[in-house]
Structures are given as structure tokens and as C-alpha cells.
Amino acid sequence: MTTTKSHTGFGITAPRFTPEDEQRERDNLTESEKRELETRLYGDPVHGDGCDFFKKENGDVASISALIHEMNEALERIPLDQKESLTHAMDLCPDQITDSEKTRFLRRVDYNPKLAAKRYTRYWEKRLSIFGEDYCYLPFTLDGAFQRDAETLKRGLFFVLGKDASGRGVYYHDPSRHDWDKYDLYSLIRASWYFLDLAGRLSNDGQSIVGMIYQKHEVLSDFSKKFVLQNLELEMDCLPIRCNAVHLCHPNFVFGEIIAPVLKFILGKRFRLMFQVHRGLLQEVVAQLESFGIHKNIVPYDFGGNQRLDVVSW
């Protein structure tokens, strides 16, 4: 069947996930899944990182060194045609191929060396495809790999607000600041990548983040299915970060009634369950966020918080 598509990438007949579907999905969770979901959503202020069920690292340097050795052996066994970008990186930017970076990838897969090796390889292949050969191997800084993305980065589309009560980095996105005449999709993805990585590094455990999306002023043309899918791929398959919750704040009619049902179908079960929608007056939404450990002090001033965003400082 032929469907009419807008800039969003959604066809008129795109599958949707209804509130009834969501309720059935939650009702079918096991008790173990419910406990894990609660930890993801609300964090773990006692331990300070929100991911207690992932923690195995205990400061044993010898154990971490052994795991890195196993990861390196697993990397050696990966066919060359599947790790060309990583191989080039080892030659062109060896200062970026460090044990500390490999430890981040080990953490992300619960210290499984084989899975860490595969993820690390995918990371470099993805980095090449998004940044291109001329920028892929430059230092991962604003004046290095991101030097051509200044316009995108300074628009305030993305920000790292700080840490929540559990020590998780809070990644912020305001789609209403999009201007497709100023940059292309790849620059948008790179800008998001920069702040996703920054949020992960800021967190207490070096990987755990929560997302906050401010949708109040978004129009249909601001939304991009390709951008959403690329961000999902970065979190699920490439970056050494773990998203534990996504808080959608003040969704307008366009997003709430047209985009969100389709988006939830695309997200899959894991992201659907961590997807929280907040509606109401400004202070009501702020109170809702605080119940999840996101304090008013780091919530943007524009929707009831205390933080005035300074994009230039990042």
C-alpha cells in the first residue's frame, strides 16, 4: 500500500500503540520486571547511581585489566571487514583507544568482554558513517570532530542539565528549536551524540542517563523519524551509555495525538516502559519530575525550574 509521508517520515497508515496496548503490556510484566522498571524510573539515591543491578565493578584493578585483556582478544577475533574503522582509529588516533574507554563499554554490557568488543566495533563503524572519514578520527571535542557543527550545537536543541538524585546525567532536548534550513540530519545526530556522551560521562557510574524532552511548542515539521531511530541505535547498539527513563514534558496536541502513538510503536518494549508523559501547569510538571529524582534546581527556567540554560558554556 502506498502511503503519504511528511517530513516526519511517518506514513498515514503507520502502526500505532494505543493506551490500551500500553496497559496490557504493563499488566503482563513479571514481578522481577516491575522491580527493575521501578529502579530504572526512580533510580537508587541510596547507592547514588540508579543502576544497582548492573554494578559489578568493585575497584579490583586486576579484574578489570583481565576483562580488558579478554575484550582485546575478542576484538582480534572479529573479521577485519567488520572492524575497518576501529583498525584505522588504532593507527590514526591511538590516544583515543584507551583502557578507560574500553572500561566504559565493558560496564555497558555488564562486563561481558565479547559483547563489549562487538559494541566497541559498532561504535567506531557508526562514528565513521555519521562523522565521515575527514572528521571521524579527530579528537572528540568541539574544535575537533564537532568543529563543523557549531550552529547546531549553539541553538539550544540539546543540553546536559546536570545529575538527578541518583547521580544520573540528565540529557535535555527541545525539538521546537529545530531549523532544518540551518543544518542537515547528520549534524543534528552529531549534536545529539555529543550531549548523550557528555551526560553519560557526567553520571556517577559513567553510563547512566535519563532523558527530558520539552514538546510544548513543537510542530509536525520539527519531528524526524530518522533522527529518533538514529538516537535509539546509538543508545542500544553503539554508545557506552544506558538510558533509564525518558520524560516527555508538556506534549502539545500534535505530538500527543499524532506522533506519540506511532513513536511508542517504534520504540519497542524497553523504551516504551521507561517513557513517562508529564502534563499540567508548570509547577505541577516540576513536582512530577521531582518525584522521579529530577530536582527543580536543574529543570530549565522556561518551564518552571531554576536553571537558566547557558548553551555557550558547553
PDB file of C-alpha atoms in Angstrom:
ATOM      1  CA  MET A   1       0.000   0.000   0.000  1.00  0.00           C
ATOM      2  CA  THR A   2       1.276   3.473  -0.878  1.00  0.00           C
ATOM      3  CA  THR A   3       1.308   5.947   1.980  1.00  0.00           C
ATOM      4  CA  THR A   4       1.764   9.705   2.010  1.00  0.00           C
ATOM      5  CA  LYS A   5       4.723  10.792   4.107  1.00  0.00           C
ATOM      6  CA  SER A   6       5.574  14.109   5.682  1.00  0.00           C
ATOM      7  CA  HIS A   7       8.978  15.375   6.822  1.00  0.00           C
ATOM      8  CA  THR A   8       8.446  13.257   9.937  1.00  0.00           C
ATOM      9  CA  GLY A   9       8.932  10.074   7.909  1.00  0.00           C
ATOM     10  CA  PHE A  10       5.607   8.686   9.149  1.00  0.00           C
ATOM     11  CA  GLY A  11       3.008   7.397   6.708  1.00  0.00           C
ATOM     12  CA  ILE A  12      -0.674   7.994   7.292  1.00  0.00           C
ATOM     13  CA  THR A  13      -1.182   4.270   7.914  1.00  0.00           C
ATOM     14  CA  ALA A  14       1.812   3.905  10.270  1.00  0.00           C
ATOM     15  CA  PRO A  15       1.175   1.426  13.128  1.00  0.00           C
ATOM     16  CA  ARG A  16       0.209   2.950  16.465  1.00  0.00           C
ATOM     17  CA  PHE A  17       0.488   1.824  20.081  1.00  0.00           C
ATOM     18  CA  THR A  18      -2.686   2.719  21.974  1.00  0.00           C
ATOM     19  CA  PRO A  19      -3.178   3.385  25.712  1.00  0.00           C
ATOM     20  CA  GLU A  20      -4.968   0.036  25.878  1.00  0.00           C
ATOM     21  CA  ASP A  21      -1.908  -1.664  24.371  1.00  0.00           C
ATOM     22  CA  GLU A  22       0.285   0.033  26.974  1.00  0.00           C
ATOM     23  CA  GLN A  23      -1.899  -1.100  29.841  1.00  0.00           C
ATOM     24  CA  ARG A  24      -1.863  -4.704  28.625  1.00  0.00           C
ATOM     25  CA  GLU A  25       1.908  -4.588  28.307  1.00  0.00           C
ATOM     26  CA  ARG A  26       2.317  -3.320  31.879  1.00  0.00           C
ATOM     27  CA  ASP A  27      -0.205  -5.821  33.247  1.00  0.00           C
ATOM     28  CA  ASN A  28       1.835  -8.671  31.768  1.00  0.00           C
ATOM     29  CA  LEU A  29       5.102  -7.674  33.454  1.00  0.00           C
ATOM     30  CA  THR A  30       6.543 -10.177  35.924  1.00  0.00           C
ATOM     31  CA  GLU A  31       7.290  -9.057  39.480  1.00  0.00           C
ATOM     32  CA  SER A  32      11.002  -9.046  38.640  1.00  0.00           C
ATOM     33  CA  GLU A  33      10.399  -6.854  35.588  1.00  0.00           C
ATOM     34  CA  LYS A  34       8.286  -4.463  37.669  1.00  0.00           C
ATOM     35  CA  ARG A  35      11.059  -4.069  40.249  1.00  0.00           C
ATOM     36  CA  GLU A  36      13.659  -3.474  37.559  1.00  0.00           C
ATOM     37  CA  LEU A  37      11.429  -0.907  35.857  1.00  0.00           C
ATOM     38  CA  GLU A  38      10.894   0.927  39.139  1.00  0.00           C
ATOM     39  CA  THR A  39      14.656   1.094  39.697  1.00  0.00           C
ATOM     40  CA  ARG A  40      15.177   2.440  36.189  1.00  0.00           C
ATOM     41  CA  LEU A  41      12.490   5.097  36.514  1.00  0.00           C
ATOM     42  CA  TYR A  42      13.097   6.283  40.067  1.00  0.00           C
ATOM     43  CA  GLY A  43      16.794   5.499  40.411  1.00  0.00           C
ATOM     44  CA  ASP A  44      18.667   4.455  43.503  1.00  0.00           C
ATOM     45  CA  PRO A  45      19.514   7.506  45.632  1.00  0.00           C
ATOM     46  CA  VAL A  46      20.986   5.302  48.371  1.00  0.00           C
ATOM     47  CA  HIS A  47      23.728   3.942  46.133  1.00  0.00           C
ATOM     48  CA  GLY A  48      23.882   7.097  44.060  1.00  0.00           C
ATOM     49  CA  ASP A  49      23.896   5.821  40.502  1.00  0.00           C
ATOM     50  CA  GLY A  50      20.465   4.421  39.740  1.00  0.00           C
ATOM     51  CA  CYS A  51      21.792   1.150  38.298  1.00  0.00           C
ATOM     52  CA  ASP A  52      22.499  -1.095  41.278  1.00  0.00           C
ATOM     53  CA  PHE A  53      21.532  -4.217  39.346  1.00  0.00           C
ATOM     54  CA  PHE A  54      24.294  -3.552  36.796  1.00  0.00           C
ATOM     55  CA  LYS A  55      27.148  -2.939  39.231  1.00  0.00           C
ATOM     56  CA  LYS A  56      29.926  -5.491  39.378  1.00  0.00           C
ATOM     57  CA  GLU A  57      32.977  -3.265  39.299  1.00  0.00           C
ATOM     58  CA  ASN A  58      34.410  -3.055  42.806  1.00  0.00           C
ATOM     59  CA  GLY A  59      37.728  -1.325  42.361  1.00  0.00           C
ATOM     60  CA  ASP A  60      39.610  -4.543  41.659  1.00  0.00           C
ATOM     61  CA  VAL A  61      42.111  -3.235  39.095  1.00  0.00           C
ATOM     62  CA  ALA A  62      43.440  -6.715  38.350  1.00  0.00           C
ATOM     63  CA  SER A  63      39.959  -7.976  37.458  1.00  0.00           C
ATOM     64  CA  ILE A  64      39.276  -5.003  35.168  1.00  0.00           C
ATOM     65  CA  SER A  65      42.656  -5.477  33.483  1.00  0.00           C
ATOM     66  CA  ALA A  66      41.846  -9.134  32.883  1.00  0.00           C
ATOM     67  CA  LEU A  67      38.489  -8.196  31.365  1.00  0.00           C
ATOM     68  CA  ILE A  68      40.133  -5.637  29.075  1.00  0.00           C
ATOM     69  CA  HIS A  69      42.600  -8.340  28.007  1.00  0.00           C
ATOM     70  CA  GLU A  70      39.694 -10.652  27.170  1.00  0.00           C
ATOM     71  CA  MET A  71      37.978  -7.815  25.317  1.00  0.00           C
ATOM     72  CA  ASN A  72      41.147  -7.209  23.265  1.00  0.00           C
ATOM     73  CA  GLU A  73      41.296 -10.900  22.397  1.00  0.00           C
ATOM     74  CA  ALA A  74      37.660 -10.782  21.311  1.00  0.00           C
ATOM     75  CA  LEU A  75      38.450  -7.739  19.155  1.00  0.00           C
ATOM     76  CA  GLU A  76      41.242  -9.674  17.473  1.00  0.00           C
ATOM     77  CA  ARG A  77      38.798 -12.425  16.504  1.00  0.00           C
ATOM     78  CA  ILE A  78      36.360 -10.044  14.807  1.00  0.00           C
ATOM     79  CA  PRO A  79      36.790 -10.217  10.999  1.00  0.00           C
ATOM     80  CA  LEU A  80      38.721  -7.306   9.533  1.00  0.00           C
ATOM     81  CA  ASP A  81      35.873  -6.238   7.239  1.00  0.00           C
ATOM     82  CA  GLN A  82      33.695  -5.703  10.339  1.00  0.00           C
ATOM     83  CA  LYS A  83      36.211  -3.507  12.173  1.00  0.00           C
ATOM     84  CA  GLU A  84      37.821  -1.371   9.479  1.00  0.00           C
ATOM     85  CA  SER A  85      37.025   1.897  11.260  1.00  0.00           C
ATOM     86  CA  LEU A  86      38.429   0.644  14.560  1.00  0.00           C
ATOM     87  CA  THR A  87      41.573  -0.564  12.790  1.00  0.00           C
ATOM     88  CA  HIS A  88      42.046   2.877  11.227  1.00  0.00           C
ATOM     89  CA  ALA A  89      41.439   4.509  14.609  1.00  0.00           C
ATOM     90  CA  MET A  90      44.214   2.430  16.170  1.00  0.00           C
ATOM     91  CA  ASP A  91      46.582   3.874  13.552  1.00  0.00           C
ATOM     92  CA  LEU A  92      45.260   7.444  13.262  1.00  0.00           C
ATOM     93  CA  CYS A  93      44.172   8.275  16.830  1.00  0.00           C
ATOM     94  CA  PRO A  94      45.698   5.724  19.226  1.00  0.00           C
ATOM     95  CA  ASP A  95      45.272   8.218  22.082  1.00  0.00           C
ATOM     96  CA  GLN A  96      41.512   7.597  21.845  1.00  0.00           C
ATOM     97  CA  ILE A  97      41.857   3.793  22.104  1.00  0.00           C
ATOM     98  CA  THR A  98      42.393   3.668  25.846  1.00  0.00           C
ATOM     99  CA  ASP A  99      41.688   1.179  28.597  1.00  0.00           C
ATOM    100  CA  SER A 100      39.478   3.721  30.339  1.00  0.00           C
ATOM    101  CA  GLU A 101      37.287   3.995  27.244  1.00  0.00           C
ATOM    102  CA  LYS A 102      37.117   0.215  26.901  1.00  0.00           C
ATOM    103  CA  THR A 103      36.054   0.009  30.550  1.00  0.00           C
ATOM    104  CA  ARG A 104      33.048   2.182  29.726  1.00  0.00           C
ATOM    105  CA  PHE A 105      31.988  -0.324  27.079  1.00  0.00           C
ATOM    106  CA  LEU A 106      32.502  -3.197  29.499  1.00  0.00           C
ATOM    107  CA  ARG A 107      30.245  -1.508  32.044  1.00  0.00           C
ATOM    108  CA  ARG A 108      27.522  -1.013  29.439  1.00  0.00           C
ATOM    109  CA  VAL A 109      27.255  -4.767  28.756  1.00  0.00           C
ATOM    110  CA  ASP A 110      27.591  -5.885  32.381  1.00  0.00           C
ATOM    111  CA  TYR A 111      31.293  -6.724  31.960  1.00  0.00           C
ATOM    112  CA  ASN A 112      30.923  -9.245  29.148  1.00  0.00           C
ATOM    113  CA  PRO A 113      34.164  -8.947  27.105  1.00  0.00           C
ATOM    114  CA  LYS A 114      32.714 -10.437  23.907  1.00  0.00           C
ATOM    115  CA  LEU A 115      29.703  -8.138  23.933  1.00  0.00           C
ATOM    116  CA  ALA A 116      31.927  -5.164  24.788  1.00  0.00           C
ATOM    117  CA  ALA A 117      34.160  -5.944  21.799  1.00  0.00           C
ATOM    118  CA  LYS A 118      31.171  -6.087  19.454  1.00  0.00           C
ATOM    119  CA  ARG A 119      29.750  -2.851  20.820  1.00  0.00           C
ATOM    120  CA  TYR A 120      33.114  -1.099  20.598  1.00  0.00           C
ATOM    121  CA  THR A 121      33.454  -2.173  16.966  1.00  0.00           C
ATOM    122  CA  ARG A 122      29.943  -0.954  16.145  1.00  0.00           C
ATOM    123  CA  TYR A 123      30.739   2.326  17.874  1.00  0.00           C
ATOM    124  CA  TRP A 124      33.640   3.033  15.527  1.00  0.00           C
ATOM    125  CA  GLU A 125      31.754   1.903  12.430  1.00  0.00           C
ATOM    126  CA  LYS A 126      28.870   4.181  13.389  1.00  0.00           C
ATOM    127  CA  ARG A 127      31.230   7.042  14.140  1.00  0.00           C
ATOM    128  CA  LEU A 128      32.683   6.753  10.647  1.00  0.00           C
ATOM    129  CA  SER A 129      29.250   6.698   8.995  1.00  0.00           C
ATOM    130  CA  ILE A 130      27.988   9.763  10.904  1.00  0.00           C
ATOM    131  CA  PHE A 131      31.145  11.894  11.033  1.00  0.00           C
ATOM    132  CA  GLY A 132      32.777  10.911   7.751  1.00  0.00           C
ATOM    133  CA  GLU A 133      36.406   9.986   7.201  1.00  0.00           C
ATOM    134  CA  ASP A 134      37.722  13.560   7.452  1.00  0.00           C
ATOM    135  CA  TYR A 135      36.349  14.069  10.985  1.00  0.00           C
ATOM    136  CA  CYS A 136      35.879  10.589  12.447  1.00  0.00           C
ATOM    137  CA  TYR A 137      39.378  10.247  13.878  1.00  0.00           C
ATOM    138  CA  LEU A 138      39.832  13.804  15.144  1.00  0.00           C
ATOM    139  CA  PRO A 139      39.723  14.459  18.902  1.00  0.00           C
ATOM    140  CA  PHE A 140      36.135  14.086  20.131  1.00  0.00           C
ATOM    141  CA  THR A 141      35.899  17.775  21.028  1.00  0.00           C
ATOM    142  CA  LEU A 142      34.115  20.910  19.849  1.00  0.00           C
ATOM    143  CA  ASP A 143      37.173  22.052  17.903  1.00  0.00           C
ATOM    144  CA  GLY A 144      37.880  18.535  16.613  1.00  0.00           C
ATOM    145  CA  ALA A 145      35.272  16.081  15.358  1.00  0.00           C
ATOM    146  CA  PHE A 146      32.423  18.556  16.025  1.00  0.00           C
ATOM    147  CA  GLN A 147      34.024  21.675  14.534  1.00  0.00           C
ATOM    148  CA  ARG A 148      31.525  21.975  11.642  1.00  0.00           C
ATOM    149  CA  ASP A 149      28.502  21.591  13.971  1.00  0.00           C
ATOM    150  CA  ALA A 150      28.807  24.888  15.856  1.00  0.00           C
ATOM    151  CA  GLU A 151      25.498  26.227  14.506  1.00  0.00           C
ATOM    152  CA  THR A 152      23.626  23.093  15.554  1.00  0.00           C
ATOM    153  CA  LEU A 153      25.237  22.874  18.977  1.00  0.00           C
ATOM    154  CA  LYS A 154      24.601  26.507  19.927  1.00  0.00           C
ATOM    155  CA  ARG A 155      20.879  26.513  19.074  1.00  0.00           C
ATOM    156  CA  GLY A 156      19.897  25.013  22.422  1.00  0.00           C
ATOM    157  CA  LEU A 157      18.405  21.891  20.886  1.00  0.00           C
ATOM    158  CA  PHE A 158      20.304  19.756  23.377  1.00  0.00           C
ATOM    159  CA  PHE A 159      21.756  20.315  26.810  1.00  0.00           C
ATOM    160  CA  VAL A 160      23.034  18.418  29.833  1.00  0.00           C
ATOM    161  CA  LEU A 161      21.084  19.755  32.797  1.00  0.00           C
ATOM    162  CA  GLY A 162      23.186  18.131  35.497  1.00  0.00           C
ATOM    163  CA  LYS A 163      22.581  14.998  37.587  1.00  0.00           C
ATOM    164  CA  ASP A 164      19.414  13.653  39.136  1.00  0.00           C
ATOM    165  CA  ALA A 165      19.128  12.476  42.756  1.00  0.00           C
ATOM    166  CA  SER A 166      20.641   9.123  41.773  1.00  0.00           C
ATOM    167  CA  GLY A 167      23.668  10.643  40.067  1.00  0.00           C
ATOM    168  CA  ARG A 168      22.480  10.019  36.517  1.00  0.00           C
ATOM    169  CA  GLY A 169      23.241  12.556  33.794  1.00  0.00           C
ATOM    170  CA  VAL A 170      20.124  14.365  32.518  1.00  0.00           C
ATOM    171  CA  TYR A 171      20.055  14.817  28.722  1.00  0.00           C
ATOM    172  CA  TYR A 172      17.656  17.562  27.567  1.00  0.00           C
ATOM    173  CA  HIS A 173      16.134  18.061  24.112  1.00  0.00           C
ATOM    174  CA  ASP A 174      13.901  20.889  22.882  1.00  0.00           C
ATOM    175  CA  PRO A 175      12.691  19.999  19.331  1.00  0.00           C
ATOM    176  CA  SER A 176      10.979  23.382  18.895  1.00  0.00           C
ATOM    177  CA  ARG A 177      14.413  24.904  18.351  1.00  0.00           C
ATOM    178  CA  HIS A 178      14.899  22.936  15.145  1.00  0.00           C
ATOM    179  CA  ASP A 179      15.578  24.828  11.948  1.00  0.00           C
ATOM    180  CA  TRP A 180      16.143  22.462   9.043  1.00  0.00           C
ATOM    181  CA  ASP A 181      17.466  25.328   6.911  1.00  0.00           C
ATOM    182  CA  LYS A 182      20.487  25.720   9.215  1.00  0.00           C
ATOM    183  CA  TYR A 183      21.887  22.151   9.265  1.00  0.00           C
ATOM    184  CA  ASP A 184      21.291  18.652   7.947  1.00  0.00           C
ATOM    185  CA  LEU A 185      20.168  15.463   9.685  1.00  0.00           C
ATOM    186  CA  TYR A 186      23.734  14.244  10.218  1.00  0.00           C
ATOM    187  CA  SER A 187      24.713  17.437  12.034  1.00  0.00           C
ATOM    188  CA  LEU A 188      21.642  17.020  14.251  1.00  0.00           C
ATOM    189  CA  ILE A 189      22.649  13.445  15.062  1.00  0.00           C
ATOM    190  CA  ARG A 190      26.217  14.515  15.838  1.00  0.00           C
ATOM    191  CA  ALA A 191      24.971  17.247  18.173  1.00  0.00           C
ATOM    192  CA  SER A 192      22.759  14.768  19.997  1.00  0.00           C
ATOM    193  CA  TRP A 193      25.669  12.308  20.166  1.00  0.00           C
ATOM    194  CA  TYR A 194      27.840  14.966  21.802  1.00  0.00           C
ATOM    195  CA  PHE A 195      25.346  15.605  24.605  1.00  0.00           C
ATOM    196  CA  LEU A 196      24.415  11.939  25.078  1.00  0.00           C
ATOM    197  CA  ASP A 197      28.082  11.135  25.579  1.00  0.00           C
ATOM    198  CA  LEU A 198      28.504  14.142  27.877  1.00  0.00           C
ATOM    199  CA  ALA A 199      25.543  13.076  30.026  1.00  0.00           C
ATOM    200  CA  GLY A 200      26.959   9.563  30.339  1.00  0.00           C
ATOM    201  CA  ARG A 201      30.394  10.817  31.375  1.00  0.00           C
ATOM    202  CA  LEU A 202      28.832  13.151  33.930  1.00  0.00           C
ATOM    203  CA  SER A 203      26.916  10.350  35.677  1.00  0.00           C
ATOM    204  CA  ASN A 204      28.290   8.719  38.806  1.00  0.00           C
ATOM    205  CA  ASP A 205      28.774   5.366  37.073  1.00  0.00           C
ATOM    206  CA  GLY A 206      29.935   6.788  33.750  1.00  0.00           C
ATOM    207  CA  GLN A 207      26.989   5.460  31.733  1.00  0.00           C
ATOM    208  CA  SER A 208      23.530   6.032  33.249  1.00  0.00           C
ATOM    209  CA  ILE A 209      21.369   8.818  31.862  1.00  0.00           C
ATOM    210  CA  VAL A 210      17.768   9.957  31.825  1.00  0.00           C
ATOM    211  CA  GLY A 211      16.219  11.983  29.038  1.00  0.00           C
ATOM    212  CA  MET A 212      13.950  15.013  29.242  1.00  0.00           C
ATOM    213  CA  ILE A 213      12.091  16.273  26.167  1.00  0.00           C
ATOM    214  CA  TYR A 214      10.214  19.572  26.127  1.00  0.00           C
ATOM    215  CA  GLN A 215       7.485  19.287  23.465  1.00  0.00           C
ATOM    216  CA  LYS A 216       5.188  22.242  24.157  1.00  0.00           C
ATOM    217  CA  HIS A 217       5.929  24.310  21.049  1.00  0.00           C
ATOM    218  CA  GLU A 218       6.875  21.592  18.575  1.00  0.00           C
ATOM    219  CA  VAL A 219       5.104  21.467  15.227  1.00  0.00           C
ATOM    220  CA  LEU A 220       4.840  18.422  12.977  1.00  0.00           C
ATOM    221  CA  SER A 221       7.634  19.576  10.670  1.00  0.00           C
ATOM    222  CA  ASP A 222      10.093  19.679  13.605  1.00  0.00           C
ATOM    223  CA  PHE A 223       9.886  15.921  14.091  1.00  0.00           C
ATOM    224  CA  SER A 224      12.110  13.423  12.276  1.00  0.00           C
ATOM    225  CA  LYS A 225      11.611   9.663  12.437  1.00  0.00           C
ATOM    226  CA  LYS A 226      15.144   9.134  11.120  1.00  0.00           C
ATOM    227  CA  PHE A 227      16.580  11.196  13.967  1.00  0.00           C
ATOM    228  CA  VAL A 228      14.653   9.171  16.562  1.00  0.00           C
ATOM    229  CA  LEU A 229      15.787   5.868  15.039  1.00  0.00           C
ATOM    230  CA  GLN A 230      19.405   7.023  14.927  1.00  0.00           C
ATOM    231  CA  ASN A 231      19.278   8.071  18.591  1.00  0.00           C
ATOM    232  CA  LEU A 232      17.787   4.693  19.509  1.00  0.00           C
ATOM    233  CA  GLU A 233      20.557   2.910  17.648  1.00  0.00           C
ATOM    234  CA  LEU A 234      23.217   4.978  19.412  1.00  0.00           C
ATOM    235  CA  GLU A 235      21.873   4.035  22.837  1.00  0.00           C
ATOM    236  CA  MET A 236      21.005   0.410  22.112  1.00  0.00           C
ATOM    237  CA  ASP A 237      23.947  -0.678  19.949  1.00  0.00           C
ATOM    238  CA  CYS A 238      26.811   1.820  19.937  1.00  0.00           C
ATOM    239  CA  LEU A 239      27.459   4.264  22.765  1.00  0.00           C
ATOM    240  CA  PRO A 240      28.660   3.254  26.253  1.00  0.00           C
ATOM    241  CA  ILE A 241      25.576   4.803  27.846  1.00  0.00           C
ATOM    242  CA  ARG A 242      22.382   3.372  29.305  1.00  0.00           C
ATOM    243  CA  CYS A 243      19.153   5.342  29.214  1.00  0.00           C
ATOM    244  CA  ASN A 244      16.913   4.534  32.175  1.00  0.00           C
ATOM    245  CA  ALA A 245      13.960   6.870  31.647  1.00  0.00           C
ATOM    246  CA  VAL A 246      12.607   9.394  29.153  1.00  0.00           C
ATOM    247  CA  HIS A 247      10.422  12.216  30.468  1.00  0.00           C
ATOM    248  CA  LEU A 248       8.216  13.912  27.885  1.00  0.00           C
ATOM    249  CA  CYS A 249       7.098  17.270  29.273  1.00  0.00           C
ATOM    250  CA  HIS A 250       4.151  19.393  28.145  1.00  0.00           C
ATOM    251  CA  PRO A 251       3.328  17.498  24.925  1.00  0.00           C
ATOM    252  CA  ASN A 252       1.125  19.535  22.617  1.00  0.00           C
ATOM    253  CA  PHE A 253      -1.746  18.167  20.570  1.00  0.00           C
ATOM    254  CA  VAL A 254       0.422  17.413  17.518  1.00  0.00           C
ATOM    255  CA  PHE A 255       2.845  15.299  19.455  1.00  0.00           C
ATOM    256  CA  GLY A 256       0.419  13.763  21.917  1.00  0.00           C
ATOM    257  CA  GLU A 257      -2.220  12.718  19.394  1.00  0.00           C
ATOM    258  CA  ILE A 258      -0.308  12.238  16.129  1.00  0.00           C
ATOM    259  CA  ILE A 259       3.352  11.452  16.808  1.00  0.00           C
ATOM    260  CA  ALA A 260       3.432   9.777  20.236  1.00  0.00           C
ATOM    261  CA  PRO A 261       1.262   6.723  19.392  1.00  0.00           C
ATOM    262  CA  VAL A 262       3.436   5.946  16.365  1.00  0.00           C
ATOM    263  CA  LEU A 263       6.642   6.696  18.244  1.00  0.00           C
ATOM    264  CA  LYS A 264       5.716   4.293  21.027  1.00  0.00           C
ATOM    265  CA  PHE A 265       5.215   1.526  18.481  1.00  0.00           C
ATOM    266  CA  ILE A 266       8.678   2.207  17.047  1.00  0.00           C
ATOM    267  CA  LEU A 267      10.421   2.421  20.435  1.00  0.00           C
ATOM    268  CA  GLY A 268       9.875  -1.202  21.400  1.00  0.00           C
ATOM    269  CA  LYS A 269       9.003  -2.567  24.823  1.00  0.00           C
ATOM    270  CA  ARG A 270      12.081  -1.428  26.776  1.00  0.00           C
ATOM    271  CA  PHE A 271      11.808   2.238  25.803  1.00  0.00           C
ATOM    272  CA  ARG A 272       8.011   2.277  25.936  1.00  0.00           C
ATOM    273  CA  LEU A 273       8.079   1.207  29.574  1.00  0.00           C
ATOM    274  CA  MET A 274      10.547   3.923  30.544  1.00  0.00           C
ATOM    275  CA  PHE A 275       8.621   6.588  28.596  1.00  0.00           C
ATOM    276  CA  GLN A 276       6.874   8.961  31.038  1.00  0.00           C
ATOM    277  CA  VAL A 277       4.493  11.729  29.944  1.00  0.00           C
ATOM    278  CA  HIS A 278       4.025  14.836  32.133  1.00  0.00           C
ATOM    279  CA  ARG A 279       1.108  17.230  31.620  1.00  0.00           C
ATOM    280  CA  GLY A 280      -0.339  20.092  33.639  1.00  0.00           C
ATOM    281  CA  LEU A 281       0.651  23.518  34.902  1.00  0.00           C
ATOM    282  CA  LEU A 282       4.360  24.337  35.047  1.00  0.00           C
ATOM    283  CA  GLN A 283       4.704  23.715  38.771  1.00  0.00           C
ATOM    284  CA  GLU A 284       2.670  20.504  38.522  1.00  0.00           C
ATOM    285  CA  VAL A 285       5.074  19.096  35.955  1.00  0.00           C
ATOM    286  CA  VAL A 286       8.057  20.221  38.043  1.00  0.00           C
ATOM    287  CA  ALA A 287       6.589  18.344  41.016  1.00  0.00           C
ATOM    288  CA  GLN A 288       6.109  15.255  38.864  1.00  0.00           C
ATOM    289  CA  LEU A 289       9.741  15.402  37.743  1.00  0.00           C
ATOM    290  CA  GLU A 290      10.924  15.799  41.339  1.00  0.00           C
ATOM    291  CA  SER A 291       9.094  12.569  42.250  1.00  0.00           C
ATOM    292  CA  PHE A 292      11.449  10.861  39.783  1.00  0.00           C
ATOM    293  CA  GLY A 293      14.538  12.483  41.300  1.00  0.00           C
ATOM    294  CA  ILE A 294      14.910  15.388  38.862  1.00  0.00           C
ATOM    295  CA  HIS A 295      15.192  18.398  41.165  1.00  0.00           C
ATOM    296  CA  LYS A 296      13.742  21.797  40.358  1.00  0.00           C
ATOM    297  CA  ASN A 297      17.239  23.310  40.529  1.00  0.00           C
ATOM    298  CA  ILE A 298      18.253  21.589  37.275  1.00  0.00           C
ATOM    299  CA  VAL A 299      14.905  21.939  35.454  1.00  0.00           C
ATOM    300  CA  PRO A 300      15.031  24.710  32.815  1.00  0.00           C
ATOM    301  CA  TYR A 301      13.627  28.075  33.842  1.00  0.00           C
ATOM    302  CA  ASP A 302      11.343  28.187  30.788  1.00  0.00           C
ATOM    303  CA  PHE A 303       9.115  25.518  32.251  1.00  0.00           C
ATOM    304  CA  GLY A 304       9.142  26.208  35.938  1.00  0.00           C
ATOM    305  CA  GLY A 305      12.627  25.260  37.093  1.00  0.00           C
ATOM    306  CA  ASN A 306      15.527  27.294  38.430  1.00  0.00           C
ATOM    307  CA  GLN A 307      18.160  26.683  35.753  1.00  0.00           C
ATOM    308  CA  ARG A 308      18.790  29.259  33.052  1.00  0.00           C
ATOM    309  CA  LEU A 309      20.410  27.374  30.197  1.00  0.00           C
ATOM    310  CA  ASP A 310      23.766  28.694  29.069  1.00  0.00           C
ATOM    311  CA  VAL A 311      24.419  26.909  25.785  1.00  0.00           C
ATOM    312  CA  VAL A 312      27.700  28.754  25.182  1.00  0.00           C
ATOM    313  CA  SER A 313      29.232  27.301  28.334  1.00  0.00           C
ATOM    314  CA  TRP A 314      29.021  23.800  26.868  1.00  0.00           C
TER     315      TRP A 314
END
